[in-house]
Tab-separated table of C-alpha atoms in Angstrom:
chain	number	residue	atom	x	y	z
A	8	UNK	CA	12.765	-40.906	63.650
A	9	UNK	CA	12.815	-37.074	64.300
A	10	UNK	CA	9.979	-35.287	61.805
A	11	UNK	CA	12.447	-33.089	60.077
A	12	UNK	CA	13.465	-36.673	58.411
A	13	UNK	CA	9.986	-37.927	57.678
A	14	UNK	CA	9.776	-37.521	53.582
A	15	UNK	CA	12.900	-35.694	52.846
A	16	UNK	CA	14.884	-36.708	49.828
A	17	UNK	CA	18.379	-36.331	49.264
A	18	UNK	CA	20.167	-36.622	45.284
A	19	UNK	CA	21.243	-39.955	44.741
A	20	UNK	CA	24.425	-39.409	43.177
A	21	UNK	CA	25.448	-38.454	46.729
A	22	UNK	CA	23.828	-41.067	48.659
A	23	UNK	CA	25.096	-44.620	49.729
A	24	UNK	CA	23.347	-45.763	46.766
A	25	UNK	CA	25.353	-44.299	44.272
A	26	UNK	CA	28.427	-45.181	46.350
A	27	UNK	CA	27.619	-48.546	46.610
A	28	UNK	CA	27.045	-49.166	42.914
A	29	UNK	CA	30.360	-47.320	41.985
A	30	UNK	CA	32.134	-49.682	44.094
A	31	UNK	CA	31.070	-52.729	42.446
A	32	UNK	CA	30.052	-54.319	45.845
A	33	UNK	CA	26.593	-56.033	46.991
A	34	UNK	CA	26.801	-55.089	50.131
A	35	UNK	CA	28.299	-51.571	51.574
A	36	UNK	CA	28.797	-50.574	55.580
A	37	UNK	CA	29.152	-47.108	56.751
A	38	UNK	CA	30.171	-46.454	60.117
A	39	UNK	CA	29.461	-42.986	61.792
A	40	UNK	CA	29.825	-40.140	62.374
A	41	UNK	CA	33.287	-39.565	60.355
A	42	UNK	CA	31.862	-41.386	57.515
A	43	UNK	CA	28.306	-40.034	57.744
A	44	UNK	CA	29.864	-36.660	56.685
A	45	UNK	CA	26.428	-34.957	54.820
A	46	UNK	CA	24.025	-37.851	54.153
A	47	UNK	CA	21.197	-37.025	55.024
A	48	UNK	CA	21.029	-40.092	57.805
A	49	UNK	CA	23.307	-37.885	60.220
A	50	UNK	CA	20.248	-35.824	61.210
A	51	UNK	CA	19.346	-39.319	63.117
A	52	UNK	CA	19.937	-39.265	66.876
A	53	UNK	CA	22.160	-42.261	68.170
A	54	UNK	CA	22.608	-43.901	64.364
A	55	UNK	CA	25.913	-45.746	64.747
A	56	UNK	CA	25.808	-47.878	61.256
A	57	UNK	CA	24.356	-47.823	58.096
A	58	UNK	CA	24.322	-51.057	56.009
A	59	UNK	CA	23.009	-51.020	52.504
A	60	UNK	CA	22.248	-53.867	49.947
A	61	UNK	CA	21.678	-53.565	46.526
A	62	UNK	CA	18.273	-55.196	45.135
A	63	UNK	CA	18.512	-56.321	41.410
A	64	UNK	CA	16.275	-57.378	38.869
A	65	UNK	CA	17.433	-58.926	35.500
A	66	UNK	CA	21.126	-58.465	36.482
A	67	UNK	CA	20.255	-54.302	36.773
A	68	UNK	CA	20.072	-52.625	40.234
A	69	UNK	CA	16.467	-51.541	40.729
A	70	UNK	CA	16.411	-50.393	44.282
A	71	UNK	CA	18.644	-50.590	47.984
A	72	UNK	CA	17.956	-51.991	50.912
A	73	UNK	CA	18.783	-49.681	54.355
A	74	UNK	CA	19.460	-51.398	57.482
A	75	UNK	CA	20.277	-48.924	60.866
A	76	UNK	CA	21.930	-50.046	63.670
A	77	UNK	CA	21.984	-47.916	66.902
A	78	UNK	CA	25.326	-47.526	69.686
A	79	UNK	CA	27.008	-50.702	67.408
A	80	UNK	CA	28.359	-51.795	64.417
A	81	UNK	CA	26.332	-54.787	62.506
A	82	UNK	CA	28.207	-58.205	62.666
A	83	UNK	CA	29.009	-60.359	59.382
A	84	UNK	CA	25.788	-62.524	60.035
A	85	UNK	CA	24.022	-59.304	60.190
A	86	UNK	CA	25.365	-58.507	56.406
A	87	UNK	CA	25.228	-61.539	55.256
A	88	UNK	CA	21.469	-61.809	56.500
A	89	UNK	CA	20.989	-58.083	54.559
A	90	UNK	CA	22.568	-59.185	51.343
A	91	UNK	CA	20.195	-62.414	51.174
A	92	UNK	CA	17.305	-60.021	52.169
A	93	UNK	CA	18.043	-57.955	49.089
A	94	UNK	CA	18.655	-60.875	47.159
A	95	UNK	CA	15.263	-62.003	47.661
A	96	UNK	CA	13.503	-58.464	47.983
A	97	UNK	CA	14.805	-58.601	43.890
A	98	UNK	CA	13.545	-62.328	42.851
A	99	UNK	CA	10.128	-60.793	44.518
A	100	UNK	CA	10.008	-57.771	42.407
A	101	UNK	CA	10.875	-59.587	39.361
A	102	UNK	CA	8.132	-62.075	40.198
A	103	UNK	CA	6.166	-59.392	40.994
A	104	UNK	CA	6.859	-57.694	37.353
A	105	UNK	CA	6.779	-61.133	35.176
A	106	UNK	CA	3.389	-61.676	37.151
A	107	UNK	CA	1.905	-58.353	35.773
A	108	UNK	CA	3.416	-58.620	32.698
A	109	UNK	CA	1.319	-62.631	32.872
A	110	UNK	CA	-1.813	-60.428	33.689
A	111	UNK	CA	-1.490	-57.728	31.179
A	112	UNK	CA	-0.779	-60.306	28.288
A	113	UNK	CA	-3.562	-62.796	29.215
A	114	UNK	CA	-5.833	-59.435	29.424
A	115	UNK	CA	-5.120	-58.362	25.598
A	116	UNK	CA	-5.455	-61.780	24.612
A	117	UNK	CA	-8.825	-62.111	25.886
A	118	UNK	CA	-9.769	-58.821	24.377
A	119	UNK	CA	-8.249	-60.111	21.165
A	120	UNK	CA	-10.534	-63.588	21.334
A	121	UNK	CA	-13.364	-61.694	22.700
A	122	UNK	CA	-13.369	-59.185	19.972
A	123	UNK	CA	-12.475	-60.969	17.178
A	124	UNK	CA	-15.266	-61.190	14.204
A	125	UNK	CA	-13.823	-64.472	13.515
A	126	UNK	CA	-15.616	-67.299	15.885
A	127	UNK	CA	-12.351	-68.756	18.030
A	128	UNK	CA	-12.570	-71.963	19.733
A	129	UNK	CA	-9.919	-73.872	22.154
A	130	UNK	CA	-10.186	-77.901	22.360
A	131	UNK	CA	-8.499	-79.874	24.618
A	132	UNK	CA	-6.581	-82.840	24.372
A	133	UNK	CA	-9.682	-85.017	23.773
A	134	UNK	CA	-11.145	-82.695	21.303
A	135	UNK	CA	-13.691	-81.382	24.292
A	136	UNK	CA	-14.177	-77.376	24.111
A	137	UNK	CA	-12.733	-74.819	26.340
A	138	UNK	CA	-13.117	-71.716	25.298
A	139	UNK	CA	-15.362	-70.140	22.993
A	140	UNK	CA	-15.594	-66.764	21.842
A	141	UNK	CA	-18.462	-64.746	21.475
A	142	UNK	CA	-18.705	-64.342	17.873
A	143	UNK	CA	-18.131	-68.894	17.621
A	144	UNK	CA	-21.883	-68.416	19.561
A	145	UNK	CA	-23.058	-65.651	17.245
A	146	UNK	CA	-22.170	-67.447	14.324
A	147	UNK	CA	-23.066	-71.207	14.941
A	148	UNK	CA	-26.434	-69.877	17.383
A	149	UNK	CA	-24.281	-72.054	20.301
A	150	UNK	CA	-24.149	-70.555	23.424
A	151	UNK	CA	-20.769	-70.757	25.297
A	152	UNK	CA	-22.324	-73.081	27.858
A	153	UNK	CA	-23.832	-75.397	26.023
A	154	UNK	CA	-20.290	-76.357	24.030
A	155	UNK	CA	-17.877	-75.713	26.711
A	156	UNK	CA	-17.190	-79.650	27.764
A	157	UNK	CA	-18.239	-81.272	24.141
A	158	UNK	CA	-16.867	-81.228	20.926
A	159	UNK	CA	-17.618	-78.235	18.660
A	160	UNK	CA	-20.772	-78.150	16.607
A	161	UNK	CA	-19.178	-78.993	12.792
A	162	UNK	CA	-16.455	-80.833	11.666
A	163	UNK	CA	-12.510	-80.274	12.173
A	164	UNK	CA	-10.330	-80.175	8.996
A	165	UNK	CA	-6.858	-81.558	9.276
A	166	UNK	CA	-4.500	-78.960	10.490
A	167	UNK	CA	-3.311	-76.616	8.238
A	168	UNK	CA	-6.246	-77.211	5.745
A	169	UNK	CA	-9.337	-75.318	5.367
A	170	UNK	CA	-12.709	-76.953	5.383
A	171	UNK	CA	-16.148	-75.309	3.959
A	172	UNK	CA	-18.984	-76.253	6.262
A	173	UNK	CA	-23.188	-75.612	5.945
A	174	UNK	CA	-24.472	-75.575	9.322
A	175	UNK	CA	-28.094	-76.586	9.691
A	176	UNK	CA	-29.077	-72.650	9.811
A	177	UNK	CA	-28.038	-72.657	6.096
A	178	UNK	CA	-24.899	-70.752	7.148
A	179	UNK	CA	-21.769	-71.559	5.275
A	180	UNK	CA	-18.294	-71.644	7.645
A	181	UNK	CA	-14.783	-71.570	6.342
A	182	UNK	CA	-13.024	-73.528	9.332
A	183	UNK	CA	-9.544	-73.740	9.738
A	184	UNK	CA	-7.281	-75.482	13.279
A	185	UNK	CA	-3.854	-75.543	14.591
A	186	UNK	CA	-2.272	-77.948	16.925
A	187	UNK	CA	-0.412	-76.105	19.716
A	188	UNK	CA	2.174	-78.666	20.538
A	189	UNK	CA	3.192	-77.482	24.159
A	190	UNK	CA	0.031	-77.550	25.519
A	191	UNK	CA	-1.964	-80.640	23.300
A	192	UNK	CA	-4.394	-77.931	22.615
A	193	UNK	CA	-6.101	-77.005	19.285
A	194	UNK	CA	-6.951	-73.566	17.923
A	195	UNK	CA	-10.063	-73.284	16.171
A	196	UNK	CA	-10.911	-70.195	13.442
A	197	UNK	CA	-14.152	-69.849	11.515
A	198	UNK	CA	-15.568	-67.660	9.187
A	199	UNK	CA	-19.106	-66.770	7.928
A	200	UNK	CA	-18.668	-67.290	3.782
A	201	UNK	CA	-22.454	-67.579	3.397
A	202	UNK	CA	-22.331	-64.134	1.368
A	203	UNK	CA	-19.098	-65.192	-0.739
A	204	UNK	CA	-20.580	-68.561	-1.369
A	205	UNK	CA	-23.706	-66.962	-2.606
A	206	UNK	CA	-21.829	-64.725	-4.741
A	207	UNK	CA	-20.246	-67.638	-6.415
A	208	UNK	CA	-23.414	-70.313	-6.681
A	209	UNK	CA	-24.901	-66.643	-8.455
A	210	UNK	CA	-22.239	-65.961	-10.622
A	211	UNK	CA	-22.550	-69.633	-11.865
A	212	UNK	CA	-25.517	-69.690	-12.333
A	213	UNK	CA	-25.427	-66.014	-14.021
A	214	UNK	CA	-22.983	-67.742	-16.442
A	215	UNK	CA	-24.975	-70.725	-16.895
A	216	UNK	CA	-28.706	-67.944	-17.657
A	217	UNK	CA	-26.544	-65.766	-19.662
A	218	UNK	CA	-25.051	-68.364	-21.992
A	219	UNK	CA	-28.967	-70.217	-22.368
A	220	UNK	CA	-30.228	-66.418	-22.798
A	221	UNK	CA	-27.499	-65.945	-25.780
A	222	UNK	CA	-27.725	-69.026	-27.363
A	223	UNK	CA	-31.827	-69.371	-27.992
A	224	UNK	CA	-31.408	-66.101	-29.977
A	225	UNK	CA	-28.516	-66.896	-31.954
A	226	UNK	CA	-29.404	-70.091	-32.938
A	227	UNK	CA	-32.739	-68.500	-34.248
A	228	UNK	CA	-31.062	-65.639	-36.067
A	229	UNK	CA	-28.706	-67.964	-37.715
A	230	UNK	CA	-31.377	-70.669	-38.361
A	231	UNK	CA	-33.527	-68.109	-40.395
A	232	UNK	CA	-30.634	-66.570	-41.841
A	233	UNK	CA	-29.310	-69.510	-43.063
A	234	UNK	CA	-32.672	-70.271	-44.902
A	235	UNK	CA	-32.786	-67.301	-46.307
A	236	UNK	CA	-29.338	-67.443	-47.733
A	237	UNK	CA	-30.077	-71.127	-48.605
A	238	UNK	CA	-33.566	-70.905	-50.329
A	239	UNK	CA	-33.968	-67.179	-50.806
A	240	UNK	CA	-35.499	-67.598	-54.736
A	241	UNK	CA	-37.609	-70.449	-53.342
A	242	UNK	CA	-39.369	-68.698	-50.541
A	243	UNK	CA	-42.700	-66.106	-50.851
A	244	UNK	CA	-42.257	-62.579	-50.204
A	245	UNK	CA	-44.762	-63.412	-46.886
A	246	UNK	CA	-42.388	-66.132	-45.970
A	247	UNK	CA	-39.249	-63.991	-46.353
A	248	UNK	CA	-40.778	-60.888	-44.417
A	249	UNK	CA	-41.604	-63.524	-41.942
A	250	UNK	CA	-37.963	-64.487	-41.268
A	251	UNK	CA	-36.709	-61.054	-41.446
A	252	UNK	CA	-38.990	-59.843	-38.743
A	253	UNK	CA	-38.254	-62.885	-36.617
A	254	UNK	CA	-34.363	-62.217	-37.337
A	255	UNK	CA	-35.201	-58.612	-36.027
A	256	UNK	CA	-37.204	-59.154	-32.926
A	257	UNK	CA	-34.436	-61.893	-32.122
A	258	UNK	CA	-31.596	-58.913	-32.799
A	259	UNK	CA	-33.444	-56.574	-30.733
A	260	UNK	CA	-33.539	-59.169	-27.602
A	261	UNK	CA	-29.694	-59.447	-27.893
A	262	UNK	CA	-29.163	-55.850	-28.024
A	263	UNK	CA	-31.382	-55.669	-24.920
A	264	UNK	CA	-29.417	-58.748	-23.443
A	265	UNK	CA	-26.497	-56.748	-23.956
A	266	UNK	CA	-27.501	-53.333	-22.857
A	267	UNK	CA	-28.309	-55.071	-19.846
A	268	UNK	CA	-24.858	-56.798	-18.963
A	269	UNK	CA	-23.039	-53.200	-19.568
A	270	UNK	CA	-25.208	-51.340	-17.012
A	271	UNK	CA	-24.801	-54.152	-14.741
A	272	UNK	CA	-21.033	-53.787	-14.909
A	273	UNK	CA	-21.052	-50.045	-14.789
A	274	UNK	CA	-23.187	-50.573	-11.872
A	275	UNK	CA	-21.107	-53.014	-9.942
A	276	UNK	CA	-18.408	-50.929	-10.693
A	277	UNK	CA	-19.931	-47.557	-8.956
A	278	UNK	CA	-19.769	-45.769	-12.519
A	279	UNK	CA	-23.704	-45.122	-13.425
A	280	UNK	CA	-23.411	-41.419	-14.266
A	281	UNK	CA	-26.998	-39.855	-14.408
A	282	UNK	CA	-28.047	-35.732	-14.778
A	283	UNK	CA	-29.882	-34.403	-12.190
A	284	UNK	CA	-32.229	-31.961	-12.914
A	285	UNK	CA	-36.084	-31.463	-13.476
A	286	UNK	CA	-37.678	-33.510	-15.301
A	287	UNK	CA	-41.879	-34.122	-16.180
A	288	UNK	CA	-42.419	-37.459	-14.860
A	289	UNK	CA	-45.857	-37.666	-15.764
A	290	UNK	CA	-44.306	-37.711	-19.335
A	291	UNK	CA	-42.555	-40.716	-19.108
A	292	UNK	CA	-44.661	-42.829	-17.595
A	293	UNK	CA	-47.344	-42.021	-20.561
A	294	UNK	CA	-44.311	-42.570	-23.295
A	295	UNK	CA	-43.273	-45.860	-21.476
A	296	UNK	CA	-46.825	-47.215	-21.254
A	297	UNK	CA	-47.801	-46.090	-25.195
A	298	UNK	CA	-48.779	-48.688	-26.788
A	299	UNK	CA	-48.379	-51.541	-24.290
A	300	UNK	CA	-52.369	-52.662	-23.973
A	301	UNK	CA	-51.928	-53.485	-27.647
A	302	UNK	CA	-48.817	-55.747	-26.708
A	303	UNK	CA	-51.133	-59.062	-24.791
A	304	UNK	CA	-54.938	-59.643	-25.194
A	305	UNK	CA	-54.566	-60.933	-21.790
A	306	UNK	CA	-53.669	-57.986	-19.860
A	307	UNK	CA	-55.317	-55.193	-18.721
A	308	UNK	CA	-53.650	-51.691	-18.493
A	309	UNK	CA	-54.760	-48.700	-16.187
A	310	UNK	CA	-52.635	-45.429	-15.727
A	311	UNK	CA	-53.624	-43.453	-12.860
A	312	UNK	CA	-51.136	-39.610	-13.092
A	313	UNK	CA	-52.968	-36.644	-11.778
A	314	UNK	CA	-52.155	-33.689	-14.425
A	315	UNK	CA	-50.297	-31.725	-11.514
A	316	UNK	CA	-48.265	-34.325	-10.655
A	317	UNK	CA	-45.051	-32.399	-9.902
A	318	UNK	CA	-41.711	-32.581	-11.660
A	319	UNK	CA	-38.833	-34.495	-10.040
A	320	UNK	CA	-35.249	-34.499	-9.989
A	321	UNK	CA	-33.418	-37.025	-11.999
A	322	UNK	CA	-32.353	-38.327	-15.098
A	323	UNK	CA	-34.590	-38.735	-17.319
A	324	UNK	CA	-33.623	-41.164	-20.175
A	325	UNK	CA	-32.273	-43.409	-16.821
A	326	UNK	CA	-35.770	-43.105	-15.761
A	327	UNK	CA	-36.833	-44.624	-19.002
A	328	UNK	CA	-34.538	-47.753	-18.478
A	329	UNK	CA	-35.745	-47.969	-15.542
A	330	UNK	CA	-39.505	-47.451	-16.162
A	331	UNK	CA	-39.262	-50.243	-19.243
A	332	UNK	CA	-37.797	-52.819	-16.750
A	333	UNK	CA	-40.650	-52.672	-14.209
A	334	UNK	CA	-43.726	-52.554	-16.738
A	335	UNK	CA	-41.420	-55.224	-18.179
A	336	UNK	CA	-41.511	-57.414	-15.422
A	337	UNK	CA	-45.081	-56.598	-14.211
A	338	UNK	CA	-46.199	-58.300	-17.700
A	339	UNK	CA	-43.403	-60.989	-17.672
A	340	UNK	CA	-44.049	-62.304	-14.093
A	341	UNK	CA	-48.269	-62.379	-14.570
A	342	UNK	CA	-48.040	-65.184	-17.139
A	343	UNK	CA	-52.158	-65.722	-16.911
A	344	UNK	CA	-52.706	-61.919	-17.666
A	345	UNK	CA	-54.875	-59.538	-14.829
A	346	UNK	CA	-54.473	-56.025	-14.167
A	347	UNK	CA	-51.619	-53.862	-14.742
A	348	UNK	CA	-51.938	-50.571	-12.875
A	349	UNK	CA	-49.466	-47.455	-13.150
A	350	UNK	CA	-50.173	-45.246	-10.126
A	351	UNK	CA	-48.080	-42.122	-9.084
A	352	UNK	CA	-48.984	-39.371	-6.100
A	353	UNK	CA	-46.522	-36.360	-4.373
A	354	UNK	CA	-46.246	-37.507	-0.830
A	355	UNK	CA	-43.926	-34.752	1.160
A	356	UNK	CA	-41.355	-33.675	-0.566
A	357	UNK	CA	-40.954	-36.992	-2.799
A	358	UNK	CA	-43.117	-38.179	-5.643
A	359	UNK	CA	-44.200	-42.124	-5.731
A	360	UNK	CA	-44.919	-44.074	-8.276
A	361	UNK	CA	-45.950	-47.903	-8.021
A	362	UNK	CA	-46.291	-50.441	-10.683
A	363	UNK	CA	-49.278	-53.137	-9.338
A	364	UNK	CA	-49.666	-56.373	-11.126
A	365	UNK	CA	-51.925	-59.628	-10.287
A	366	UNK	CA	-48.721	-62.323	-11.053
A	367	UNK	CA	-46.727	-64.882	-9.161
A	368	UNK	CA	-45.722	-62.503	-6.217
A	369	UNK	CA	-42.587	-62.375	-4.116
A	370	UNK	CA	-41.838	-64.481	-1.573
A	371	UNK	CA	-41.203	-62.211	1.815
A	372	UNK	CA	-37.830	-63.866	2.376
A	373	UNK	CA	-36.864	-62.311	-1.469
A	374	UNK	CA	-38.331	-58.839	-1.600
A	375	UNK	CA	-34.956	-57.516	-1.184
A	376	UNK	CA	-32.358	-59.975	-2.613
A	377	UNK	CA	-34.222	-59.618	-6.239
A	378	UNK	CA	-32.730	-56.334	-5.998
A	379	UNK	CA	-29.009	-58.161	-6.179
A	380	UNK	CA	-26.676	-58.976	-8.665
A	381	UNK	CA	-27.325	-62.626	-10.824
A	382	UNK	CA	-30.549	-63.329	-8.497
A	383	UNK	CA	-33.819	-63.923	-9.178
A	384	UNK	CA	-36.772	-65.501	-6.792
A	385	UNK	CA	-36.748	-68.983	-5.986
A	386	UNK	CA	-40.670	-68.561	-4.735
A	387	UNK	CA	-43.450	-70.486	-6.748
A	388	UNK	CA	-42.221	-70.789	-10.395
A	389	UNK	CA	-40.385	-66.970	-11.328
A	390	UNK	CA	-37.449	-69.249	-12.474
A	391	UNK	CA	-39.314	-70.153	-15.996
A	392	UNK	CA	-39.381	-66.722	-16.649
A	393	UNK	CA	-35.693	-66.728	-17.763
A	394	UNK	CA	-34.147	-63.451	-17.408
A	395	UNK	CA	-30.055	-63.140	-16.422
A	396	UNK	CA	-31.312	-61.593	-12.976
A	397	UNK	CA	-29.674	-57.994	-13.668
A	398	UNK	CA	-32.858	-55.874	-14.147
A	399	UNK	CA	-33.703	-54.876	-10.996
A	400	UNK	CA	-30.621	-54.424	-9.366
A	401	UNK	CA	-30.049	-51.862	-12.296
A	402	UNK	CA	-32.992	-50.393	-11.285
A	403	UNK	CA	-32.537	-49.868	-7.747
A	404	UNK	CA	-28.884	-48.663	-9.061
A	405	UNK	CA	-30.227	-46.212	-11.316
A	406	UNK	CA	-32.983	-45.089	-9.009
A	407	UNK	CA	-30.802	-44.440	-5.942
A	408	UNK	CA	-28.027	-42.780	-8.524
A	409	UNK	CA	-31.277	-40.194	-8.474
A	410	UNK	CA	-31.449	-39.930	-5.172
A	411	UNK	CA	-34.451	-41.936	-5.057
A	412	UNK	CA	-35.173	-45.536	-4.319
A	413	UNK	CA	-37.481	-48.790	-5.539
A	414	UNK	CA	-39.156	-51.750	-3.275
A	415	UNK	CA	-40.924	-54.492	-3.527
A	416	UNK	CA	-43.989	-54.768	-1.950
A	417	UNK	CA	-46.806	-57.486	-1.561
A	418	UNK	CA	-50.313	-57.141	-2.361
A	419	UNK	CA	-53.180	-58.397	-0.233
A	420	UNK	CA	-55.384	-59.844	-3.296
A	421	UNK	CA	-51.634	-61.150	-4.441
A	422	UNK	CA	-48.850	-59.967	-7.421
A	423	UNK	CA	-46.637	-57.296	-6.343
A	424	UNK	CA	-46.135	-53.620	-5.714
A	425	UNK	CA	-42.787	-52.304	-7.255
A	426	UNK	CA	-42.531	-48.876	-5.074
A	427	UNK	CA	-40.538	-46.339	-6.669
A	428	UNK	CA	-39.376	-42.993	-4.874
A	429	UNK	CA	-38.157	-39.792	-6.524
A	430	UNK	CA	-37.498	-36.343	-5.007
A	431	UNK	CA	-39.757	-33.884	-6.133
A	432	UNK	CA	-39.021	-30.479	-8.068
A	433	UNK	CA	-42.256	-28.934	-6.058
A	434	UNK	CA	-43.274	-27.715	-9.652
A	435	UNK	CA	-45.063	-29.176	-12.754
A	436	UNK	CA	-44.180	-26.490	-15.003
């Protein structure tokens, strides 16, 4: 082939090509030089014939097959031969396409099961594992090799049906299957629910608090009401002041109770609204601690503020709420009295104040869930205490509405360290 031909390009709508697919034919033969005229092929030395066959894919041309024959024309076989060749050069490419197409779609599926947050399993016929994605390991603490070949690690549901699982870790699975009937395989999807299930077992048990929390009160209130109304002429002026105090204190709880469940809600609901602005901190730790060494003969009280303690930034009636609920608890959760010390320092550009006290403690593993909605701490015997297990998770709301925060924190001679954070005004005046 002379050099001049080596990568030229001529249009197609004048080539064979185009000739051959206006004709309707598979095969087309061209026989020089009359019929050559200015394809680009007549630049060829000694070309006597040009055969070309069309190469389809999916009943659409999708290229042409050239064959050249030099000083004589190609026989039938010859055309015949060139027509199968193109024939076959199109079942290739098709192959060839549906092949990549195979690769490409097997590809995104395993990114799909590889990426998925949901753990993904594939059983066999006999139930026996075969693929395993790696969130399934993640979530059950399986490795793929050590379930690949055995049966997965928790109970199937029937399919279509969705069975809630505990798995030894004390995670809770929602597991779901599918039968894929072409193949005899089965589709495995699970689920972590251990939050959601927590959520609910809270919420019942938040329901089941709040209602005993309600109905002591009330049932006191009405009791001494009732024996008022009943035998007001017949009781002392001792005994009556007596049941109107007790009718008071038990109002006052309620109102509390109440108070409570509304910041909760505007809590859960994003909707605290607090000032921000300067405020003397010092202040309201001495106003919130007034009066309390008076309150239990078995309780000691310290309050430790330097005078220049520095103002901080926050609201500071939210700061009261929030100050009440940790002295609150500090006396509530040391049932055999001790030491109950109100410390506060600048540190930076923050101010810290910490509430010590010498009661039950935390248990490590729920320093930071007592800060959740509906819990309290299942360590040693905090459940006796009663409580509807909102008060600290207003507090941490309230403090980080601030732009603040609160912790708990253990002691080393035991009780525990509520850490409160506030930023600081740099100023105490």
């Amino acid at each position: 082939m002379p050099e001049t031909l080596r990568g030229a390009t001529a249009g197609l709508h004048t080539s064979l090509v185009a000739k051959l697919l206006r004709t309707g034919k598979t095969v087309l033969l061209e026989t020089g030089p009359e019929g050559f005229q200015d394809l680009i092929w007549a630049r060829l030395p000694g070309l006597h014939t040009i055969a070309v066959g069309i190469a389809a894919v999916g009943g659409r041309p999708y290229g042409a097959l050239y064959a050249l024959f030099a000083r004589r024309k190609a026989s039938h076989l010859e055309l015949e031969l060139l027509e199968l060749l193109a024939g076959h050069a199109g079942i290739a490419v098709a192959n060839a396409m549906a092949y990549q197409e195979a690769v490409r779609q097997r590809a995104h599926e395993r990114a799909v099961f590889d990426a998925s947050a949901d753990g993904i399993a594939v059983l066999d016929g006999s139930g026996a594992v075969v693929r395993w994605n790696p969130a399934a390991a993640e979530l059950t603490g399986h490795p793929e090799d050590r379930v690949i070949g055995g049966p997965p690690p928790f109970p199937l549901p029937a399919p279509g049906e969705k069975l809630t699982f505990q798995l030894p870790s004390g995670r809770w699975l929602d597991v779901l299957c599918a039968e894929i009937r072409e193949t005899g395989e089965t589709v495995v999807d699970f689920r972590d629910v251990t939050r959601a299930k927590e959520l609910e077992e809270a919420k019942d048990l938040f329901l089941a608090t709040t209602s005993h929390e309600l109905r002591t009160p009330i049932t006191i209130v009405h009791g001494f009401a009732s024996t008022l109304d009943s035998r007001w002429e017949h009781l002392a002026d001792e005994e009556r002041r007596s049941a109107v105090h007790t009718i008071a204190e038990r109002a006052r709880s309620l109102g509390q109770l109440m108070d409570h469940l509304l910041l909760g809600a505007r809590a859960g609901a994003k909707e605290l609204k607090v000032r921000v602005e300067p405020f003397d901190l010092a202040a309201r730790v001495h106003a919130a601690t007034l009066g309390l060494p008076v309150l239990s003969d078995r309780h000691r009280l310290e309050v430790d503020i330097p005078p220049d303690l520095p103002f901080v930034y926050g609201d500071a009636l939210a700061t009261d709420i929030l100050l009440a609920q940790l002295l609150e608890n500090a006396f509530k959760y040391s049932p055999d009295g001790g030491l109950i010390r109100v410390e506060a320092w600048p540190e930076d550009d923050r101010v810290v104040l910490v509430v010590d006290d010498e009661g039950v403690g935390i248990a490590a593993s729920d320093r930071e869930r007592i800060f959740e909605r509906f819990v309290q701490a299942d360590g040693g015997d905090r459940r006796r205490f009663g409580g509807v297990g909102l008060g600290l998770y207003i507090v941490r709301n309230l403090a980080r509405a601030q732009g603040g925060d609160v912790a708990a924190l253990p002691r080393s001679s035991g009780g525990t360290r509520m850490w409160l954070v506030l930023n600081s005004a740099g100023s105490s005046s």
